[in-house]
């Protein structure tokens, strides 16, 4: 559902967002009622180097985090395929080794079916 909180990031991000909103509203209120703060904030807004530095920093952080998450995604895909290959090898080896068993054929067939069913659950 759309308004589900279980497993959502909304509860964990609400506190920092609320803190930022309170700080922003406080600065706006103080800037409207304080000439010194209003002059200081207006000088910052006229200076483009602050925006340029912030934009470069945010761009670098976004690219870095994107590359990191992209690498982790492909690492996870690789590990999943490795695990599938190991399960396939395990099943193949157990079936191959059971061919030379000296047990009765019914027990060997039951063993093979059980192994295949258990490994297919993985």
Short mmCIF file of N, CA and C in Angstrom, two decimals:
data_model
loop_
_atom_site.label_atom_id
_atom_site.label_comp_id
_atom_site.label_asym_id
_atom_site.label_seq_id
_atom_site.Cartn_x
_atom_site.Cartn_y
_atom_site.Cartn_z
N UNK A 1 0.83 -1.18 0.00
CA UNK A 1 0.00 0.00 0.00
C UNK A 1 0.88 1.25 0.00
N UNK A 2 0.27 2.37 -0.30
CA UNK A 2 1.02 3.61 -0.44
C UNK A 2 1.46 4.18 0.90
N UNK A 3 0.66 4.04 1.93
CA UNK A 3 0.96 4.65 3.22
C UNK A 3 1.46 3.63 4.24
N UNK A 4 2.21 2.67 3.81
CA UNK A 4 2.75 1.64 4.69
C UNK A 4 4.04 2.13 5.33
N UNK A 5 4.15 2.03 6.66
CA UNK A 5 5.35 2.46 7.36
C UNK A 5 6.31 1.31 7.62
N UNK A 6 5.83 0.08 7.62
CA UNK A 6 6.69 -1.07 7.87
C UNK A 6 7.62 -1.28 6.69
N UNK A 7 8.92 -1.21 6.94
CA UNK A 7 9.90 -1.39 5.88
C UNK A 7 10.16 -0.14 5.07
N UNK A 8 9.56 0.97 5.46
CA UNK A 8 9.72 2.23 4.73
C UNK A 8 10.87 3.05 5.32
N UNK A 9 11.44 3.93 4.51
CA UNK A 9 12.48 4.82 4.99
C UNK A 9 11.89 6.10 5.58
N UNK A 10 10.59 6.28 5.44
CA UNK A 10 9.96 7.51 5.92
C UNK A 10 10.16 7.75 7.42
N UNK A 11 9.95 6.76 8.29
CA UNK A 11 10.16 7.05 9.71
C UNK A 11 11.60 7.45 10.05
N UNK A 12 12.57 6.88 9.38
CA UNK A 12 13.96 7.20 9.70
C UNK A 12 14.40 8.54 9.10
N UNK A 13 13.73 9.00 8.05
CA UNK A 13 14.11 10.28 7.44
C UNK A 13 13.26 11.44 7.91
N UNK A 14 12.23 11.15 8.67
CA UNK A 14 11.33 12.22 9.11
C UNK A 14 12.02 13.16 10.09
N UNK A 15 12.79 12.62 11.02
CA UNK A 15 13.45 13.46 12.03
C UNK A 15 14.47 14.42 11.40
N UNK A 16 15.39 13.97 10.54
CA UNK A 16 16.30 14.94 9.91
C UNK A 16 15.58 15.95 9.03
N UNK A 17 14.52 15.53 8.34
CA UNK A 17 13.78 16.47 7.50
C UNK A 17 13.07 17.51 8.35
N UNK A 18 12.51 17.08 9.47
CA UNK A 18 11.84 18.02 10.37
C UNK A 18 12.85 19.00 10.96
N UNK A 19 14.03 18.51 11.32
CA UNK A 19 15.08 19.38 11.85
C UNK A 19 15.50 20.42 10.82
N UNK A 20 15.66 20.01 9.57
CA UNK A 20 16.02 20.95 8.51
C UNK A 20 14.92 21.98 8.29
N UNK A 21 13.68 21.55 8.35
CA UNK A 21 12.56 22.48 8.17
C UNK A 21 12.51 23.49 9.30
N UNK A 22 12.75 23.05 10.52
CA UNK A 22 12.74 23.96 11.67
C UNK A 22 13.89 24.97 11.56
N UNK A 23 15.06 24.51 11.18
CA UNK A 23 16.21 25.42 11.02
C UNK A 23 15.93 26.42 9.91
N UNK A 24 15.39 25.97 8.80
CA UNK A 24 15.07 26.87 7.69
C UNK A 24 14.02 27.90 8.07
N UNK A 25 12.97 27.46 8.74
CA UNK A 25 11.93 28.39 9.17
C UNK A 25 12.47 29.39 10.19
N UNK A 26 13.34 28.93 11.07
CA UNK A 26 13.93 29.82 12.07
C UNK A 26 14.82 30.87 11.41
N UNK A 27 15.64 30.45 10.44
CA UNK A 27 16.48 31.41 9.73
C UNK A 27 15.65 32.43 8.97
N UNK A 28 14.58 31.98 8.35
CA UNK A 28 13.70 32.90 7.62
C UNK A 28 13.06 33.90 8.58
N UNK A 29 12.59 33.42 9.70
CA UNK A 29 11.97 34.31 10.69
C UNK A 29 12.98 35.32 11.21
N UNK A 30 14.18 34.84 11.55
CA UNK A 30 15.22 35.74 12.06
C UNK A 30 15.68 36.73 10.99
N UNK A 31 15.75 36.28 9.73
CA UNK A 31 16.17 37.19 8.66
C UNK A 31 15.14 38.28 8.44
N UNK A 32 13.86 37.95 8.60
CA UNK A 32 12.82 38.96 8.45
C UNK A 32 12.80 39.96 9.59
N UNK A 33 13.28 39.57 10.76
CA UNK A 33 13.20 40.43 11.94
C UNK A 33 14.56 40.95 12.40
N UNK A 34 15.64 40.62 11.70
CA UNK A 34 16.97 41.08 12.10
C UNK A 34 17.67 41.63 10.86
N UNK A 35 18.02 42.90 10.90
CA UNK A 35 18.66 43.54 9.75
C UNK A 35 20.06 43.00 9.49
N UNK A 36 20.79 42.68 10.56
CA UNK A 36 22.15 42.17 10.41
C UNK A 36 22.14 40.80 9.73
N UNK A 37 21.29 39.90 10.20
CA UNK A 37 21.21 38.57 9.60
C UNK A 37 20.69 38.65 8.16
N UNK A 38 19.75 39.54 7.93
CA UNK A 38 19.21 39.70 6.58
C UNK A 38 20.31 40.18 5.63
N UNK A 39 21.13 41.14 6.07
CA UNK A 39 22.24 41.62 5.24
C UNK A 39 23.26 40.50 4.99
N UNK A 40 23.56 39.70 6.02
CA UNK A 40 24.51 38.60 5.88
C UNK A 40 24.00 37.55 4.89
N UNK A 41 22.73 37.18 5.02
CA UNK A 41 22.17 36.17 4.11
C UNK A 41 22.08 36.69 2.69
N UNK A 42 21.76 37.96 2.52
CA UNK A 42 21.72 38.52 1.16
C UNK A 42 23.09 38.55 0.52
N UNK A 43 24.14 38.79 1.29
CA UNK A 43 25.50 38.77 0.74
C UNK A 43 25.91 37.36 0.33
N UNK A 44 25.48 36.37 1.10
CA UNK A 44 25.77 34.97 0.73
C UNK A 44 25.05 34.61 -0.55
N UNK A 45 23.80 35.04 -0.67
CA UNK A 45 23.02 34.70 -1.86
C UNK A 45 23.56 35.37 -3.11
N UNK A 46 24.23 36.51 -2.97
CA UNK A 46 24.80 37.19 -4.13
C UNK A 46 26.13 36.58 -4.56
N UNK A 47 26.77 35.85 -3.66
CA UNK A 47 28.07 35.26 -3.96
C UNK A 47 27.86 33.89 -4.62
N UNK A 48 28.28 33.77 -5.88
CA UNK A 48 28.05 32.52 -6.62
C UNK A 48 29.05 31.43 -6.28
N UNK A 49 30.15 31.76 -5.64
CA UNK A 49 31.15 30.74 -5.35
C UNK A 49 30.62 29.73 -4.33
N UNK A 50 29.75 30.16 -3.42
CA UNK A 50 29.17 29.22 -2.46
C UNK A 50 28.31 28.19 -3.18
N UNK A 51 27.51 28.64 -4.14
CA UNK A 51 26.67 27.71 -4.90
C UNK A 51 27.52 26.80 -5.77
N UNK A 52 28.55 27.34 -6.38
CA UNK A 52 29.42 26.52 -7.23
C UNK A 52 30.11 25.44 -6.42
N UNK A 53 30.65 25.81 -5.27
CA UNK A 53 31.32 24.82 -4.43
C UNK A 53 30.35 23.74 -3.96
N UNK A 54 29.18 24.16 -3.56
CA UNK A 54 28.18 23.20 -3.09
C UNK A 54 27.74 22.27 -4.22
N UNK A 55 27.55 22.83 -5.42
CA UNK A 55 27.14 22.01 -6.56
C UNK A 55 28.21 20.99 -6.94
N UNK A 56 29.47 21.40 -6.92
CA UNK A 56 30.55 20.47 -7.24
C UNK A 56 30.62 19.36 -6.20
N UNK A 57 30.51 19.73 -4.93
CA UNK A 57 30.56 18.74 -3.86
C UNK A 57 29.40 17.75 -3.96
N UNK A 58 28.19 18.26 -4.19
CA UNK A 58 27.03 17.37 -4.29
C UNK A 58 27.13 16.48 -5.53
N UNK A 59 27.61 17.04 -6.64
CA UNK A 59 27.80 16.24 -7.84
C UNK A 59 28.78 15.11 -7.62
N UNK A 60 29.89 15.42 -6.94
CA UNK A 60 30.88 14.40 -6.64
C UNK A 60 30.29 13.31 -5.75
N UNK A 61 29.55 13.70 -4.71
CA UNK A 61 28.96 12.72 -3.80
C UNK A 61 27.93 11.84 -4.50
N UNK A 62 27.12 12.44 -5.37
CA UNK A 62 26.10 11.65 -6.09
C UNK A 62 26.76 10.64 -7.02
N UNK A 63 27.78 11.09 -7.76
CA UNK A 63 28.47 10.18 -8.67
C UNK A 63 29.17 9.07 -7.90
N UNK A 64 29.83 9.41 -6.80
CA UNK A 64 30.54 8.42 -6.01
C UNK A 64 29.57 7.37 -5.46
N UNK A 65 28.47 7.82 -4.88
CA UNK A 65 27.51 6.88 -4.30
C UNK A 65 26.84 6.03 -5.38
N UNK A 66 26.59 6.62 -6.54
CA UNK A 66 25.99 5.86 -7.63
C UNK A 66 26.94 4.77 -8.11
N UNK A 67 28.20 5.11 -8.27
CA UNK A 67 29.18 4.10 -8.69
C UNK A 67 29.32 3.01 -7.65
N UNK A 68 29.31 3.39 -6.39
CA UNK A 68 29.43 2.40 -5.32
C UNK A 68 28.23 1.45 -5.32
N UNK A 69 27.04 1.99 -5.45
CA UNK A 69 25.86 1.12 -5.44
C UNK A 69 25.78 0.27 -6.71
N UNK A 70 26.22 0.81 -7.83
CA UNK A 70 26.25 0.04 -9.08
C UNK A 70 27.21 -1.14 -8.95
N UNK A 71 28.38 -0.88 -8.36
CA UNK A 71 29.35 -1.96 -8.15
C UNK A 71 28.82 -3.02 -7.20
N UNK A 72 28.13 -2.59 -6.15
CA UNK A 72 27.57 -3.55 -5.20
C UNK A 72 26.47 -4.38 -5.85
N UNK A 73 25.67 -3.77 -6.72
CA UNK A 73 24.64 -4.52 -7.43
C UNK A 73 25.25 -5.63 -8.26
N UNK A 74 26.29 -5.31 -9.04
CA UNK A 74 26.89 -6.33 -9.89
C UNK A 74 27.67 -7.36 -9.09
N UNK A 75 28.24 -6.96 -7.96
CA UNK A 75 28.86 -7.94 -7.07
C UNK A 75 27.81 -8.92 -6.54
N UNK A 76 26.65 -8.40 -6.16
CA UNK A 76 25.57 -9.27 -5.69
C UNK A 76 25.10 -10.22 -6.78
N UNK A 77 24.99 -9.73 -8.02
CA UNK A 77 24.60 -10.61 -9.13
C UNK A 77 25.63 -11.71 -9.34
N UNK A 78 26.91 -11.33 -9.25
CA UNK A 78 27.98 -12.32 -9.44
C UNK A 78 27.94 -13.38 -8.34
N UNK A 79 27.75 -12.94 -7.10
CA UNK A 79 27.72 -13.90 -5.99
C UNK A 79 26.50 -14.82 -6.09
N UNK A 80 25.38 -14.29 -6.57
CA UNK A 80 24.19 -15.11 -6.75
C UNK A 80 24.44 -16.18 -7.82
N UNK A 81 25.05 -15.80 -8.92
CA UNK A 81 25.37 -16.78 -9.97
C UNK A 81 26.39 -17.81 -9.48
N UNK A 82 27.37 -17.36 -8.70
CA UNK A 82 28.33 -18.31 -8.12
C UNK A 82 27.64 -19.32 -7.23
N UNK A 83 26.69 -18.85 -6.42
CA UNK A 83 25.96 -19.75 -5.53
C UNK A 83 25.11 -20.74 -6.33
N UNK A 84 24.48 -20.25 -7.41
CA UNK A 84 23.70 -21.16 -8.25
C UNK A 84 24.59 -22.22 -8.88
N UNK A 85 25.79 -21.83 -9.30
CA UNK A 85 26.71 -22.79 -9.90
C UNK A 85 27.15 -23.83 -8.88
N UNK A 86 27.39 -23.39 -7.63
CA UNK A 86 27.78 -24.34 -6.58
C UNK A 86 26.66 -25.33 -6.28
N UNK A 87 25.42 -24.85 -6.24
CA UNK A 87 24.29 -25.75 -5.99
C UNK A 87 24.15 -26.75 -7.13
N UNK A 88 24.32 -26.28 -8.38
CA UNK A 88 24.25 -27.17 -9.53
C UNK A 88 25.35 -28.22 -9.47
N UNK A 89 26.57 -27.79 -9.13
CA UNK A 89 27.68 -28.75 -9.01
C UNK A 89 27.43 -29.77 -7.90
N UNK A 90 26.88 -29.31 -6.79
CA UNK A 90 26.57 -30.23 -5.69
C UNK A 90 25.57 -31.29 -6.14
N UNK A 91 24.50 -30.84 -6.80
CA UNK A 91 23.50 -31.79 -7.28
C UNK A 91 24.07 -32.75 -8.31
N UNK A 92 24.87 -32.23 -9.23
CA UNK A 92 25.47 -33.09 -10.26
C UNK A 92 26.39 -34.13 -9.64
N UNK A 93 27.21 -33.71 -8.69
CA UNK A 93 28.13 -34.65 -8.05
C UNK A 93 27.37 -35.72 -7.26
N UNK A 94 26.34 -35.32 -6.52
CA UNK A 94 25.59 -36.31 -5.74
C UNK A 94 24.87 -37.31 -6.63
N UNK A 95 24.32 -36.84 -7.74
CA UNK A 95 23.66 -37.76 -8.68
C UNK A 95 24.69 -38.68 -9.32
N UNK A 96 25.83 -38.13 -9.71
CA UNK A 96 26.87 -38.94 -10.35
C UNK A 96 27.43 -39.98 -9.38
N UNK A 97 27.66 -39.59 -8.12
CA UNK A 97 28.20 -40.53 -7.15
C UNK A 97 27.19 -41.61 -6.78
N UNK A 98 25.90 -41.27 -6.86
CA UNK A 98 24.89 -42.27 -6.50
C UNK A 98 24.74 -43.35 -7.57
N UNK A 99 25.27 -43.11 -8.77
CA UNK A 99 25.17 -44.13 -9.83
C UNK A 99 25.97 -45.38 -9.49
N UNK A 100 27.03 -45.21 -8.72
CA UNK A 100 27.88 -46.35 -8.39
C UNK A 100 27.51 -46.97 -7.04
N UNK A 101 26.36 -46.57 -6.50
CA UNK A 101 25.94 -47.09 -5.19
C UNK A 101 25.58 -48.57 -5.29
N UNK A 102 25.84 -49.28 -4.20
CA UNK A 102 25.50 -50.70 -4.15
C UNK A 102 24.17 -50.93 -3.45
N UNK A 103 23.48 -49.85 -3.10
CA UNK A 103 22.17 -49.97 -2.45
C UNK A 103 21.13 -50.35 -3.49
N UNK A 104 19.96 -50.77 -3.00
CA UNK A 104 18.91 -51.14 -3.95
C UNK A 104 18.44 -49.92 -4.73
N UNK A 105 17.97 -50.18 -5.93
CA UNK A 105 17.65 -49.10 -6.87
C UNK A 105 16.55 -48.17 -6.34
N UNK A 106 15.57 -48.70 -5.62
CA UNK A 106 14.49 -47.88 -5.08
C UNK A 106 15.03 -46.83 -4.09
N UNK A 107 15.96 -47.22 -3.24
CA UNK A 107 16.56 -46.28 -2.27
C UNK A 107 17.41 -45.22 -2.99
N UNK A 108 18.13 -45.65 -4.03
CA UNK A 108 18.94 -44.70 -4.79
C UNK A 108 18.05 -43.68 -5.50
N UNK A 109 16.95 -44.15 -6.08
CA UNK A 109 16.02 -43.23 -6.75
C UNK A 109 15.38 -42.27 -5.75
N UNK A 110 15.01 -42.78 -4.57
CA UNK A 110 14.46 -41.90 -3.54
C UNK A 110 15.49 -40.86 -3.09
N UNK A 111 16.74 -41.28 -2.96
CA UNK A 111 17.80 -40.35 -2.59
C UNK A 111 17.97 -39.26 -3.65
N UNK A 112 18.00 -39.66 -4.91
CA UNK A 112 18.16 -38.69 -6.00
C UNK A 112 16.99 -37.70 -6.04
N UNK A 113 15.78 -38.21 -5.92
CA UNK A 113 14.61 -37.32 -5.94
C UNK A 113 14.62 -36.36 -4.76
N UNK A 114 15.01 -36.88 -3.59
CA UNK A 114 15.07 -36.02 -2.41
C UNK A 114 16.12 -34.94 -2.58
N UNK A 115 17.30 -35.31 -3.07
CA UNK A 115 18.38 -34.35 -3.29
C UNK A 115 17.93 -33.29 -4.28
N UNK A 116 17.33 -33.70 -5.39
CA UNK A 116 16.89 -32.74 -6.38
C UNK A 116 15.83 -31.80 -5.83
N UNK A 117 14.90 -32.33 -5.05
CA UNK A 117 13.86 -31.46 -4.48
C UNK A 117 14.46 -30.48 -3.47
N UNK A 118 15.36 -30.96 -2.61
CA UNK A 118 15.95 -30.08 -1.62
C UNK A 118 16.83 -28.99 -2.26
N UNK A 119 17.60 -29.38 -3.27
CA UNK A 119 18.45 -28.39 -3.92
C UNK A 119 17.64 -27.42 -4.79
N UNK A 120 16.49 -27.84 -5.28
CA UNK A 120 15.67 -26.92 -6.07
C UNK A 120 15.01 -25.87 -5.17
N UNK A 121 14.92 -26.15 -3.87
CA UNK A 121 14.41 -25.14 -2.94
C UNK A 121 15.38 -23.98 -2.78
N UNK A 122 16.66 -24.25 -3.01
CA UNK A 122 17.65 -23.18 -2.88
C UNK A 122 17.58 -22.29 -4.07
#
